[in-house]
Coordinates of C-alpha atoms in Angstrom, one line a residue:
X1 CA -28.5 12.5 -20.0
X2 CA -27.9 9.1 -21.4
X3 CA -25.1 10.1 -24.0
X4 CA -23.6 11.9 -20.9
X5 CA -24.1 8.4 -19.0
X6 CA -22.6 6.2 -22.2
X7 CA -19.7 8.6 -22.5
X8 CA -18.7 8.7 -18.8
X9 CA -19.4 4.7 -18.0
X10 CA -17.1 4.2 -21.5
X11 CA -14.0 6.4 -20.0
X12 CA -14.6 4.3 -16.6
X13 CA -14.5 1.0 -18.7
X14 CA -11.6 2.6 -20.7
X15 CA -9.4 4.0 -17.5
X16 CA -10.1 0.6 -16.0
X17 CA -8.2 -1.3 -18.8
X18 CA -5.7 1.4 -19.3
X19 CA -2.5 1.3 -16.8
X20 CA -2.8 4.6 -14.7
X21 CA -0.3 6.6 -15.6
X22 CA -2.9 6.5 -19.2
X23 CA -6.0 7.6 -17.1
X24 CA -4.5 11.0 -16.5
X25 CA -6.4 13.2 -18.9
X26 CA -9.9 11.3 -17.6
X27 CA -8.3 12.6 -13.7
X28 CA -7.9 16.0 -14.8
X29 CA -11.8 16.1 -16.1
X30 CA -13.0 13.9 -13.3
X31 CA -10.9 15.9 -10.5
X32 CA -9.2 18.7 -11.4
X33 CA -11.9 20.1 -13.2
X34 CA -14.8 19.5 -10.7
X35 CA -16.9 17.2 -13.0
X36 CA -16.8 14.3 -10.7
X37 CA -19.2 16.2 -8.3
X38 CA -22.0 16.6 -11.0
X39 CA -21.3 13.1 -11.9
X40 CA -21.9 11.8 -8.8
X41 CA -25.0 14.7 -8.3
X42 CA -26.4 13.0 -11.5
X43 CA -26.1 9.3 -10.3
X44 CA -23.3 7.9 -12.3
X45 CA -22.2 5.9 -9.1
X46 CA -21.1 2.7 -10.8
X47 CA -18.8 5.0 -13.3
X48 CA -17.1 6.3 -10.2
X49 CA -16.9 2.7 -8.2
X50 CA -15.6 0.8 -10.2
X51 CA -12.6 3.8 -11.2
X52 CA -12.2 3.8 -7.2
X53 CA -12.2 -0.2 -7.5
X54 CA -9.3 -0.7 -10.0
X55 CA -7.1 2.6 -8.6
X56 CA -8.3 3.6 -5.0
X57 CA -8.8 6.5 -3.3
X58 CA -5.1 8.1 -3.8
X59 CA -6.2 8.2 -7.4
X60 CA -8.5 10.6 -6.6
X61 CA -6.5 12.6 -4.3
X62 CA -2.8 12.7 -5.0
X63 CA -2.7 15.7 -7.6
X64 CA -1.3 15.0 -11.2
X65 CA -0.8 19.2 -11.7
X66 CA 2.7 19.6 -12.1
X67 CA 4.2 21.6 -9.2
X68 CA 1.1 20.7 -6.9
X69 CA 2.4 19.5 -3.8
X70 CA -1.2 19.3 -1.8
X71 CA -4.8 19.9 -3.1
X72 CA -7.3 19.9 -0.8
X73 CA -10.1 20.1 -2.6
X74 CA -8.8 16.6 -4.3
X75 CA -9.8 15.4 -0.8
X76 CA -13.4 16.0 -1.3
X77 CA -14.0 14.6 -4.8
X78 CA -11.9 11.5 -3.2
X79 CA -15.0 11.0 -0.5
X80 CA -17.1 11.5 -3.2
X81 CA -15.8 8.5 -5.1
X82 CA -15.8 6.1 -1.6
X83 CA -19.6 7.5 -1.0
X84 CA -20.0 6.7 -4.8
X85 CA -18.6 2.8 -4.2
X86 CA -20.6 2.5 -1.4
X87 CA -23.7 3.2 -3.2
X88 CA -22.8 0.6 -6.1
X89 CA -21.7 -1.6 -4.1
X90 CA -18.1 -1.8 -5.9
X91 CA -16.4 -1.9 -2.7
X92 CA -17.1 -3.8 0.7
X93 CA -18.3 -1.5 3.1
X94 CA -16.0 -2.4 5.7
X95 CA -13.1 -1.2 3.2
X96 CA -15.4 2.3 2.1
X97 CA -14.9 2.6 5.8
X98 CA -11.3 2.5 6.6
X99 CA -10.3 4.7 3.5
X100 CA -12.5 7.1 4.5
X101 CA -10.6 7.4 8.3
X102 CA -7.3 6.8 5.9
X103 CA -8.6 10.1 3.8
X104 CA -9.1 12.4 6.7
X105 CA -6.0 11.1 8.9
X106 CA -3.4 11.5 5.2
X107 CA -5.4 15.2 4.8
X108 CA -4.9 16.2 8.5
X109 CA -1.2 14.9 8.4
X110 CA -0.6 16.9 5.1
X111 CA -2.6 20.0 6.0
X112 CA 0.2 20.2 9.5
X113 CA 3.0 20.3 7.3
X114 CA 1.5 23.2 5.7
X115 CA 1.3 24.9 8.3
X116 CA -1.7 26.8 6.7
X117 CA -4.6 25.7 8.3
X118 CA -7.9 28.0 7.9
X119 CA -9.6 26.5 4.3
X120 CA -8.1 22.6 5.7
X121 CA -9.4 22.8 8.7
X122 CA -12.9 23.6 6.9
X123 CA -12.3 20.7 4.6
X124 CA -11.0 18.4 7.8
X125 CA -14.6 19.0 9.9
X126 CA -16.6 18.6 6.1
X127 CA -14.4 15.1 6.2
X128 CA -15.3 14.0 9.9
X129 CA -19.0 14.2 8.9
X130 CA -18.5 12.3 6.1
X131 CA -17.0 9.5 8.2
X132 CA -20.1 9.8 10.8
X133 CA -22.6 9.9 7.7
X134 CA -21.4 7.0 6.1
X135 CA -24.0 4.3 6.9
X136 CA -27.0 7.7 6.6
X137 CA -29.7 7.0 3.8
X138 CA -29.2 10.6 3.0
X139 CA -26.0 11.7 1.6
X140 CA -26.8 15.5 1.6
X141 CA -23.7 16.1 3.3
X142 CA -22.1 15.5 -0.1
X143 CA -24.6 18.5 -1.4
X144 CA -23.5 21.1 1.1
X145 CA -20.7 23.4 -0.9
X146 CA -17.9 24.6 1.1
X147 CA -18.1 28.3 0.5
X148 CA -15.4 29.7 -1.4
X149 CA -13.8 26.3 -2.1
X150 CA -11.3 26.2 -5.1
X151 CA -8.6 24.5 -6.2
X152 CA -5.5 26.0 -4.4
X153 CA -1.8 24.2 -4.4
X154 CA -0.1 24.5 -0.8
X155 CA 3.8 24.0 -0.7
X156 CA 4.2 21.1 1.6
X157 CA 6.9 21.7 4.0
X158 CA 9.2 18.9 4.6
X159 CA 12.2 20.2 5.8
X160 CA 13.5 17.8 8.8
X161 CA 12.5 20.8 11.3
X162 CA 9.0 20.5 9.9
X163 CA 8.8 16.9 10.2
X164 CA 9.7 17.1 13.7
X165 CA 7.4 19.3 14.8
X166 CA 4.8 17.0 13.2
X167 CA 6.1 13.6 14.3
X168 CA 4.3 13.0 17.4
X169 CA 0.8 13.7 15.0
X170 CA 2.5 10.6 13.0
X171 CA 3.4 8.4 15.8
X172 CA -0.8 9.0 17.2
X173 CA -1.8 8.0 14.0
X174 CA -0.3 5.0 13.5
X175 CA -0.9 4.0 17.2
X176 CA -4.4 4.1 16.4
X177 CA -4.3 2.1 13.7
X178 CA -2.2 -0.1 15.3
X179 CA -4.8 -0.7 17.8
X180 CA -8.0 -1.0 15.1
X181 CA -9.6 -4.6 15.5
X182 CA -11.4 -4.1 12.3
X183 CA -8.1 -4.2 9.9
X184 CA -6.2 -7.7 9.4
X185 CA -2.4 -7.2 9.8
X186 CA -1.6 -6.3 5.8
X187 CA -4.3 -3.5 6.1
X188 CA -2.8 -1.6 9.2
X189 CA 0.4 -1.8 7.3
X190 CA -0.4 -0.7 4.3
X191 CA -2.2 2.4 6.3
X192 CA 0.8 2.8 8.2
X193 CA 3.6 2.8 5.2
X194 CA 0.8 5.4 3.3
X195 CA 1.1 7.6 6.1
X196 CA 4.7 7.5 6.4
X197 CA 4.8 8.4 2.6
X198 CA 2.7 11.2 3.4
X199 CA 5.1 12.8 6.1
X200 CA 8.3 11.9 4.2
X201 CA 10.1 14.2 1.4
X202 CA 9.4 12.6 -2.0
X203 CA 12.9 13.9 -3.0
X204 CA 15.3 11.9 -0.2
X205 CA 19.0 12.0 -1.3
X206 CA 20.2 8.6 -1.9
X207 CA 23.7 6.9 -2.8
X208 CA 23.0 3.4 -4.0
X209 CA 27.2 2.7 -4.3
X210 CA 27.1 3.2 -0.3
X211 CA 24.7 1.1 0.5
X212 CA 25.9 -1.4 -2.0
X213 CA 23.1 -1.2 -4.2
X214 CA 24.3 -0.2 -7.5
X215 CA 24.6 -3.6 -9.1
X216 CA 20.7 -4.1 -8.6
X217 CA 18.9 -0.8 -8.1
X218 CA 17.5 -0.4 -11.5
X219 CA 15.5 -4.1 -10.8
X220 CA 14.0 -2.8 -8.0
X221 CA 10.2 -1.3 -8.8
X222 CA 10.2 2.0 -7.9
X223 CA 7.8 1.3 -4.7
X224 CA 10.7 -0.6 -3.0
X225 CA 13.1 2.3 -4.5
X226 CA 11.3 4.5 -2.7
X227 CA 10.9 2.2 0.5
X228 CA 14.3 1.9 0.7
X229 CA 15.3 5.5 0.5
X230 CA 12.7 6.2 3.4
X231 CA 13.5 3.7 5.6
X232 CA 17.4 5.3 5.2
X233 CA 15.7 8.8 5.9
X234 CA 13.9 7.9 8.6
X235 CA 16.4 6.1 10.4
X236 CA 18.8 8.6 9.5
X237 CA 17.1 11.6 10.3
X238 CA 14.3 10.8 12.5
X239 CA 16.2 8.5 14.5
X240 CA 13.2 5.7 14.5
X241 CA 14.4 1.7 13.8
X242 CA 10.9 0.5 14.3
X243 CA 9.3 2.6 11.8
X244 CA 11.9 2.5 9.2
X245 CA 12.4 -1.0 9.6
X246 CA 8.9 -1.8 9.2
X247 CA 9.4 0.2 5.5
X248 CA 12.0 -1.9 4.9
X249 CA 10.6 -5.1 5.8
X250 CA 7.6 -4.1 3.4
X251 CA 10.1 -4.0 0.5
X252 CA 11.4 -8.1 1.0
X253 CA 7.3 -8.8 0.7
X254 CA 7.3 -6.8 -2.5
X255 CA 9.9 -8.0 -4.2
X256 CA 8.9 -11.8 -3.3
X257 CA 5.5 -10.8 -5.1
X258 CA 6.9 -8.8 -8.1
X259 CA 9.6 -11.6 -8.7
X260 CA 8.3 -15.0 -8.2
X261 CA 4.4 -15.1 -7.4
X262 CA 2.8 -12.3 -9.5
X263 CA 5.2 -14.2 -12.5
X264 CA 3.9 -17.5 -11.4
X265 CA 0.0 -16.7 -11.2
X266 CA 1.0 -15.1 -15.0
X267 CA 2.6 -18.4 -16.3
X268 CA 1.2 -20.7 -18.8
X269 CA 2.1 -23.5 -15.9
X270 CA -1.0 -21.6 -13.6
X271 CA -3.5 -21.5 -16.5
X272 CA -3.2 -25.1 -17.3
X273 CA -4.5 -26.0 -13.6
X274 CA -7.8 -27.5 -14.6
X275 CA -8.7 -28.6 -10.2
X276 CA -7.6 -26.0 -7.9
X277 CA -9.1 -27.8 -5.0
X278 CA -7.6 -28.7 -1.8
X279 CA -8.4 -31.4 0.9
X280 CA -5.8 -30.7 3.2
X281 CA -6.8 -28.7 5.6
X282 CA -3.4 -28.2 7.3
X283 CA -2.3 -26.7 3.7
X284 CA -5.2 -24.3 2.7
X285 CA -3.6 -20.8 3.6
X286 CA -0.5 -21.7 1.3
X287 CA -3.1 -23.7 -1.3
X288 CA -5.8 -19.9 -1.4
X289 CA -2.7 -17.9 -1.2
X290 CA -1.3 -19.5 -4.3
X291 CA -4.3 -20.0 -6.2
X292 CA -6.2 -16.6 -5.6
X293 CA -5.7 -14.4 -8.4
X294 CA -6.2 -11.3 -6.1
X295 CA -4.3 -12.3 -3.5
X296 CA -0.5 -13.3 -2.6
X297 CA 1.6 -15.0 0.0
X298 CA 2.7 -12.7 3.0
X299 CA 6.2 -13.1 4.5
X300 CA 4.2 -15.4 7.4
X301 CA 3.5 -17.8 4.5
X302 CA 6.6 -18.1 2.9
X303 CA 8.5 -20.7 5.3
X304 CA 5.4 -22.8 4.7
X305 CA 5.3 -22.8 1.0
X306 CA 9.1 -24.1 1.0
X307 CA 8.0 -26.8 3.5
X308 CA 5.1 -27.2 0.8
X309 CA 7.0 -27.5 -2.3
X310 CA 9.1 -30.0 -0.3
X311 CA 6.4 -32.2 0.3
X312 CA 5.7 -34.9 -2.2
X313 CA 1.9 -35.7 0.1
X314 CA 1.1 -31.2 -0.6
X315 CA 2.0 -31.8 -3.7
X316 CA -0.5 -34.2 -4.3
X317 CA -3.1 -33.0 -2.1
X318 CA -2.7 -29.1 -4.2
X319 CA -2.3 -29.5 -7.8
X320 CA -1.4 -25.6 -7.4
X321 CA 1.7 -26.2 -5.4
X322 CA 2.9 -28.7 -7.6
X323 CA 2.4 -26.6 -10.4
X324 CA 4.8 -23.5 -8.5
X325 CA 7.5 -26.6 -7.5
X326 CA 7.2 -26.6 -11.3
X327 CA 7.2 -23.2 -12.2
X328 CA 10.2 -22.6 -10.0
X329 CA 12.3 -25.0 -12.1
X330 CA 16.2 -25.0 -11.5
X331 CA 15.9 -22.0 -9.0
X332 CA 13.5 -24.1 -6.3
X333 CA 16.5 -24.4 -4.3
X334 CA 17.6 -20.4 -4.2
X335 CA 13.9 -20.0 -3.6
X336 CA 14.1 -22.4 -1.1
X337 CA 17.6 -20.5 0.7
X338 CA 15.4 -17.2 0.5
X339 CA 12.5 -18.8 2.8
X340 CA 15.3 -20.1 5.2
X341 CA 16.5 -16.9 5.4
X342 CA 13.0 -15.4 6.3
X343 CA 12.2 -18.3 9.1
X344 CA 15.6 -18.8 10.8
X345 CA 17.7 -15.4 10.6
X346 CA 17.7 -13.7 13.8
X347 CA 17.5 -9.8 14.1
X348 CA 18.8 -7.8 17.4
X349 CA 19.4 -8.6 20.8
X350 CA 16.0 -10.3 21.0
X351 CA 16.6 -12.1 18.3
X352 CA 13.3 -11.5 16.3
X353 CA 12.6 -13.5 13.2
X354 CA 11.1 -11.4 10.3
X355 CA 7.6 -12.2 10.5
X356 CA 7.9 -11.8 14.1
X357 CA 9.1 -8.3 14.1
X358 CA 6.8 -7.4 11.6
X359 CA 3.8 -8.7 13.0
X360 CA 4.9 -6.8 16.0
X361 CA 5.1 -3.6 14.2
X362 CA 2.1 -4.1 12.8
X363 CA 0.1 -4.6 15.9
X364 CA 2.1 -1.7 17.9
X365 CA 3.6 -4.5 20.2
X366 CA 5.2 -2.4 22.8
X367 CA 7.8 -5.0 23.6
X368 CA 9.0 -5.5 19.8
X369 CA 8.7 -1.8 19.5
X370 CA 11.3 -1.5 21.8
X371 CA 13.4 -4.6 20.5
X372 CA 13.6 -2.9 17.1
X373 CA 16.7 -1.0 18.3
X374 CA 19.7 0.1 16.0
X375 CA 21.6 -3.0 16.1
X376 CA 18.1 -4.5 15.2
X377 CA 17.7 -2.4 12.3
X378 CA 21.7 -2.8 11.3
X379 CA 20.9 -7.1 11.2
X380 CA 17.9 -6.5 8.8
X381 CA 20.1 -4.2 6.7
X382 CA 22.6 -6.8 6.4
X383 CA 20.3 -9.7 6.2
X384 CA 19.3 -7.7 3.1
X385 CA 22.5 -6.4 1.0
X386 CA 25.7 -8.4 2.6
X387 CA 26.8 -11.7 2.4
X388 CA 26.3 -14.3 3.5
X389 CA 22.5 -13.9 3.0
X390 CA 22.0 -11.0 1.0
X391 CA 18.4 -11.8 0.6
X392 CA 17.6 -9.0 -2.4
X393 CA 20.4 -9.9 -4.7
X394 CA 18.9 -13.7 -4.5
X395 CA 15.8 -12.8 -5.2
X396 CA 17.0 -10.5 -8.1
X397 CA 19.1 -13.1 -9.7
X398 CA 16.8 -16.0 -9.2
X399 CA 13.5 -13.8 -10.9
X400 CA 11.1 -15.5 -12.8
X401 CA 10.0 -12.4 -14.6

């Protein structure tokens, strides 16, 4: 038992410190082969929490098979590893808790566009104990086989005729987490754009010389590719501003992080700052958001980080901002123009600042909901990719990657 233990804590140690797309061969063990069930069985909880720390639950659950479009067993093992986090305390509870909702509301959503639903709904009622045993002593829920289980790969249907059959199961799930107390605004919209990847095609046609984005697709990462060509979709096809434009908006916030704080927090400039204290207590949020190695600004702090960099008294008072003013060199003022553009340009006929509509969208704010309309959703686009602003190409050409 303990060269079992030493061998599976070393590939945990070893998938942790290897980019994912490495870690496949220690999935197809872990998952696709079943052992992750004896692992857990055996106690190896810390090998499984801190895999589900560093790559989540989708790890677990988003099949790696070739030509396997949905797994449901893979929904299982992924409980497994947020019951294993739990118990070694990898994870904060709180978090264990909403993934494990997430995992039953992605398996339900996936299982309806299968339109098979005898073994998932099995699975599905195996899943909503879960959730209701969480906080038990006794985790013999996990014990219980599901008779007849095996892995089986269902062809997800998501023709437009599917999808619109399934919308409304959508639109109820992202209602209710729209209306969960428990989640701070980035979680409910990270669990919202999840579930929209769940119900959209992963294949969505997509001509980057029409929308003008030839010149700087291939900078894009290929999470805002694929926001982008959603958003399109969903307008396009679903007919539904708000939702695509929330996809949308989540692709500015991206590329702000990939581009010019993820590079900054990287920099030589960051590791030289010997005091990262702050007294100001009117600066803080843009001082932690800055300084945290785990954490970046949001779209709501980017007009205050301009006025930050600005200011030779924040710049004093936070040796971290004065080291981004810094960092930012000759581009501070294009950096500068690109939080303008996210505090002052207006969107629709209610005239909705970024932040505002996506704060709206985030809380299920009935009023912007309604605001987000298709002239709303045609300012954003242009805000985006057409002059004057053209707020992606700025950020592309004034990278610090």
């Amino acid at each position: 038992m303990l060269e079992l233990y030493t061998y599976t804590r070393l590939q945990a140690q070893a998938a942790c410190a290897l980019t994912e797309n490495r870690a496949s061969m220690m999935w197809h063990l872990w998952c696709f082969d079943d052992v992750i069930e004896q692992l857990y069985e055996c106690g190896f909880y810390t090998c499984i929490g801190q895999t589900y720390r560093k790559y989540g639950k989708e790890w677990f659950f988003r099949s790696k098979m070739n030509g396997t479009n949905f797994d449901p067993i893979l929904f299982k093992w992924a409980a497994y590893a947020i019951y294993a986090a739990h118990r070694a305390e990898t994870v904060e509870d709180e978090k264990l808790k909403h993934d494990l909702v997430d995992l039953m509301s992605e398996f339900v959503l996936s299982a309806a566009l299968t339109e098979k639903m005898s073994l998932e709904a099995e699975i599905a009622l195996w899943l909503k104990n879960a959730i209701v045993h969480f906080d038990d002593e006794q985790d013999t829920l996990l014990q219980d086989r599901i008779a007849g289980l095996e892995h089986e790969n269902y062809q997800l249907k998501k023709d437009y005729e599917t999808l619109q059959k399934n919308y409304e199961m959508l639109r109820a799930q992202i209602e209710d987490m729209q209306e969960d107390h428990t989640r701070t605004d980035d979680e409910k919209i990270d669990a919202i754009l999840k579930r929209i990847y769940t119900f959209m095609p992963e294949d969505i046609s997509f001509d980057q010389d029409a929308h003008r984005l030839a010149d700087i697709w291939e900078s894009f990462s290929p999470a805002t590719q694929k926001d982008i060509r959603t958003s399109l979709a969903l307008y396009e096809k679903m007919k539904t501003p708000d939702l695509a434009a929330l996809v949308f908006v989540s692709s500015l916030e991206r590329e702000m992080k990939r581009n010019f704080f993820e590079p900054f927090k990287e920099s030589a400039a960051f590791k030289k700052i010997k005091n990262k204290f702050c007294p100001n207590k009117n600066l803080l949020d843009v001082h932690r958001a800055l300084a945290e190695i785990d954490r970046h600004p949001t779209l709501g702090n980017i007009p205050f980080i301009k006025k930050a960099i600005l200011s030779q008294q924040s710049k004093r008072d936070s040796a971290v901002v004065a080291a981004f003013a810094q960092f930012l060199g000759k581009d501070r003022e294009a950096f500068c123009s690109i939080c303008d553009a996210v505090e002052k340009y207006r969107l629709g006929t209610k005239k909705y600042t970024v932040v505002k509509l996506r704060n709206g969208l985030a809380h299920g704010d009935e009023a912007v909901k309604e605001g987000c309309d298709e002239r709303c959703y045609h300012d954003l686009m242009k805000m985006f990719y057409e002059p004057p602003i053209q707020i992606m190409f700025s950020i592309i050409a004034h990278s610090k990657k």
